[in-house]
XYZ file of C-alpha atoms in Angstrom:
246
model
C -52.072 -92.440 -9.986
C -50.961 -89.260 -8.179
C -48.146 -88.799 -10.679
C -50.577 -89.167 -13.559
C -52.964 -86.660 -11.960
C -50.147 -84.160 -11.431
C -49.061 -84.487 -15.071
C -52.691 -84.079 -16.221
C -53.149 -80.901 -14.101
C -49.834 -79.504 -15.345
C -50.747 -80.147 -18.994
C -54.180 -78.635 -18.516
C -52.637 -75.510 -16.965
C -50.159 -75.185 -19.833
C -52.929 -75.506 -22.401
C -55.073 -72.947 -20.600
C -52.187 -70.446 -20.395
C -51.342 -71.046 -24.025
C -54.948 -70.391 -25.043
C -55.012 -67.190 -22.964
C -51.764 -66.038 -24.542
C -53.116 -66.640 -28.006
C -56.240 -64.612 -27.179
C -54.154 -61.677 -26.019
C -53.224 -60.596 -29.515
C -56.813 -60.310 -30.733
C -57.935 -56.962 -32.069
C -61.534 -55.878 -31.384
C -63.730 -53.522 -33.472
C -63.674 -50.200 -31.649
C -67.389 -49.529 -32.121
C -68.527 -53.157 -32.131
C -70.540 -54.845 -34.826
C -72.868 -52.436 -36.666
C -71.838 -49.604 -34.300
C -73.409 -51.471 -31.383
C -70.815 -50.087 -28.993
C -70.961 -46.505 -30.190
C -72.808 -43.360 -29.116
C -73.629 -41.212 -32.143
C -76.254 -39.281 -34.066
C -77.569 -41.539 -36.877
C -78.310 -38.427 -38.905
C -74.639 -37.470 -38.706
C -72.859 -40.838 -39.041
C -73.459 -43.839 -41.251
C -71.627 -47.075 -41.978
C -71.839 -48.809 -45.356
C -69.857 -51.901 -46.312
C -67.555 -51.346 -43.328
C -66.819 -47.726 -44.250
C -67.769 -45.055 -41.732
C -68.405 -41.437 -42.633
C -70.122 -38.310 -41.292
C -72.464 -35.753 -42.816
C -72.267 -33.305 -39.901
C -69.700 -31.845 -37.554
C -70.510 -34.227 -34.687
C -68.239 -36.811 -33.108
C -68.936 -40.511 -32.677
C -67.915 -42.009 -29.329
C -67.193 -45.354 -27.737
C -69.606 -46.493 -25.020
C -66.757 -47.263 -22.638
C -63.552 -45.624 -21.503
C -60.106 -46.909 -22.389
C -56.596 -46.669 -21.029
C -53.324 -48.280 -22.104
C -54.282 -49.280 -25.638
C -53.335 -49.387 -29.293
C -55.838 -48.006 -31.775
C -55.518 -48.981 -35.407
C -57.515 -47.547 -38.295
C -57.565 -46.461 -41.927
C -58.821 -43.083 -43.121
C -59.318 -41.327 -46.415
C -59.451 -37.572 -46.872
C -61.362 -35.243 -49.143
C -59.725 -32.084 -50.522
C -59.393 -29.866 -47.438
C -60.365 -32.436 -44.797
C -59.965 -31.367 -41.191
C -60.788 -34.151 -38.722
C -59.210 -36.064 -35.889
C -59.038 -39.043 -33.563
C -60.006 -38.092 -30.009
C -58.553 -39.975 -27.026
C -58.624 -39.678 -23.241
C -61.952 -37.814 -23.401
C -63.650 -37.333 -20.038
C -66.558 -35.164 -21.226
C -68.061 -35.999 -24.599
C -70.421 -32.994 -24.451
C -67.501 -30.603 -24.033
C -64.691 -32.682 -25.503
C -62.359 -30.058 -26.922
C -60.716 -28.939 -23.634
C -61.170 -32.332 -22.020
C -59.342 -34.689 -24.370
C -56.332 -35.154 -26.640
C -56.814 -34.963 -30.425
C -54.581 -36.606 -33.031
C -55.058 -34.444 -36.105
C -56.222 -35.755 -39.469
C -55.884 -33.209 -42.282
C -55.349 -32.957 -45.988
C -51.838 -31.504 -45.921
C -51.931 -31.278 -49.709
C -54.665 -28.652 -49.542
C -53.436 -25.033 -49.567
C -54.922 -24.143 -46.197
C -53.261 -27.048 -44.384
C -50.038 -26.811 -46.378
C -49.513 -23.391 -44.776
C -50.842 -24.358 -41.359
C -48.917 -24.349 -38.110
C -47.034 -27.598 -37.395
C -49.466 -28.576 -34.659
C -52.417 -28.241 -37.086
C -51.081 -30.677 -39.654
C -51.865 -34.373 -40.112
C -50.287 -36.540 -37.444
C -50.005 -33.680 -34.956
C -51.200 -33.733 -31.354
C -53.499 -30.860 -32.146
C -52.516 -27.514 -30.655
C -49.497 -29.010 -28.859
C -46.996 -30.948 -30.946
C -46.403 -31.054 -34.701
C -45.421 -34.210 -36.621
C -41.737 -35.155 -37.006
C -42.187 -35.650 -40.748
C -44.258 -33.602 -43.182
C -46.649 -34.834 -45.866
C -46.658 -38.478 -44.831
C -50.409 -38.389 -45.363
C -51.474 -39.439 -48.838
C -53.429 -37.337 -51.295
C -57.231 -37.181 -51.079
C -58.958 -40.334 -52.265
C -56.165 -42.684 -51.069
C -56.394 -44.737 -47.885
C -54.003 -43.995 -45.033
C -53.087 -46.293 -42.146
C -52.748 -44.850 -38.616
C -51.847 -46.523 -35.350
C -51.985 -44.672 -32.064
C -50.359 -46.168 -28.980
C -51.373 -44.741 -25.593
C -49.673 -45.836 -22.425
C -50.283 -43.540 -19.505
C -49.018 -40.097 -20.425
C -47.048 -41.367 -23.414
C -48.626 -41.212 -26.857
C -47.103 -42.266 -30.181
C -48.559 -41.897 -33.666
C -47.535 -44.034 -36.625
C -48.828 -42.860 -40.001
C -48.353 -44.993 -43.108
C -45.588 -46.961 -41.413
C -43.651 -43.941 -40.093
C -43.579 -42.762 -36.491
C -44.610 -39.151 -36.982
C -45.224 -38.151 -33.389
C -44.348 -39.062 -29.827
C -45.436 -37.186 -26.704
C -44.853 -37.362 -22.984
C -47.848 -35.427 -21.622
C -46.098 -34.820 -18.291
C -43.907 -32.202 -20.030
C -46.959 -30.073 -20.938
C -47.365 -28.316 -17.583
C -48.785 -25.063 -19.010
C -52.176 -24.424 -20.534
C -50.989 -21.490 -22.603
C -47.477 -22.372 -23.846
C -45.966 -25.558 -25.242
C -42.521 -26.715 -24.105
C -41.029 -25.390 -27.378
C -42.397 -21.912 -26.600
C -45.261 -21.973 -29.140
C -48.651 -20.723 -28.031
C -51.416 -23.207 -27.213
C -54.823 -22.290 -28.715
C -56.985 -20.505 -26.147
C -59.706 -23.181 -26.398
C -57.265 -25.793 -25.001
C -56.528 -24.331 -21.556
C -56.044 -27.533 -19.531
C -52.372 -28.561 -19.187
C -51.897 -32.025 -20.612
C -49.882 -32.969 -17.524
C -53.146 -32.695 -15.576
C -55.404 -34.589 -18.020
C -56.604 -38.074 -17.022
C -55.145 -40.882 -19.126
C -58.383 -42.832 -19.305
C -61.419 -41.804 -21.280
C -63.704 -42.269 -24.245
C -62.395 -42.533 -27.789
C -64.037 -40.613 -30.649
C -63.754 -39.612 -34.256
C -64.431 -36.064 -35.341
C -67.141 -35.658 -37.952
C -67.419 -33.446 -41.020
C -65.592 -30.349 -39.772
C -65.892 -27.716 -42.476
C -66.875 -28.428 -46.051
C -64.792 -31.560 -46.561
C -65.603 -35.013 -45.300
C -63.528 -37.943 -44.093
C -63.932 -41.720 -44.262
C -62.799 -44.421 -41.803
C -62.594 -48.197 -41.933
C -61.026 -51.130 -40.114
C -61.144 -49.321 -36.754
C -59.885 -51.655 -34.057
C -58.356 -51.616 -30.594
C -56.414 -53.804 -28.207
C -55.237 -53.261 -24.655
C -51.600 -53.019 -23.658
C -49.493 -53.402 -20.545
C -45.998 -52.008 -20.445
C -42.810 -52.312 -18.475
C -40.421 -49.389 -18.765
C -37.007 -49.518 -17.142
C -35.705 -45.955 -17.226
C -32.046 -45.061 -17.769
C -30.389 -41.662 -17.846
C -28.403 -40.573 -20.898
C -25.180 -38.536 -20.965
C -27.147 -35.276 -21.104
C -29.488 -36.295 -18.342
C -32.285 -37.262 -20.669
C -34.495 -40.267 -20.050
C -33.873 -43.358 -22.150
C -36.897 -45.627 -22.437
C -36.997 -49.323 -23.158
C -40.649 -50.204 -23.718
C -42.053 -53.695 -23.732
C -45.683 -54.240 -24.568
C -47.728 -57.313 -23.753
C -51.059 -57.490 -25.449
C -53.899 -58.454 -23.096
C -57.520 -59.300 -23.772
C -60.163 -56.812 -22.650
């Protein structure tokens, strides 16, 4: 009887762990069903048939703060779109100097085609330009973006290509980027000092052009990073991510 009970407990434990493991890979809508988990101005933002758009230059925010996550979404630009995905925000009323923005822009538009690298689509705005240019599609076509945030490390994948990767700890100045380029004056806080937990937002209609979003979802991540040193003294990372349920 004791043997049978032990086997039963063991099997139950295995089934429970298996169910928990299966649940770990579940994506959740960032703003909940019908924007139930969002803070926004209904005169600025609207959602129709799963597509979210803005009529004003106001951001929409999550109701809770996030750290160590993957954010996945699709966006579509208008000719001249200038928007962004805002992460690690600690002050939604004064978000610009208190957050990190992943830039969304219509690089095919003349203004953005001639912009600084850190102003172009896929950039960490004001700080780090994308590795590849013009990965963003032309206006009217849907783009896929995934942003992975683990502590001070941020990576951006746009249309299947890793276009940006940042280690915030290297941004110790509020006026000059590590490559010597000037940081815009309205972003004075060194990224090395920014918290890595905060609200997530989408920038609204900034300028004359709008932007559309859909399939916006998030999942939490845990990482293990053994660090090695390369021949030039650089860090070599080996990242392993385990998806966990919120």
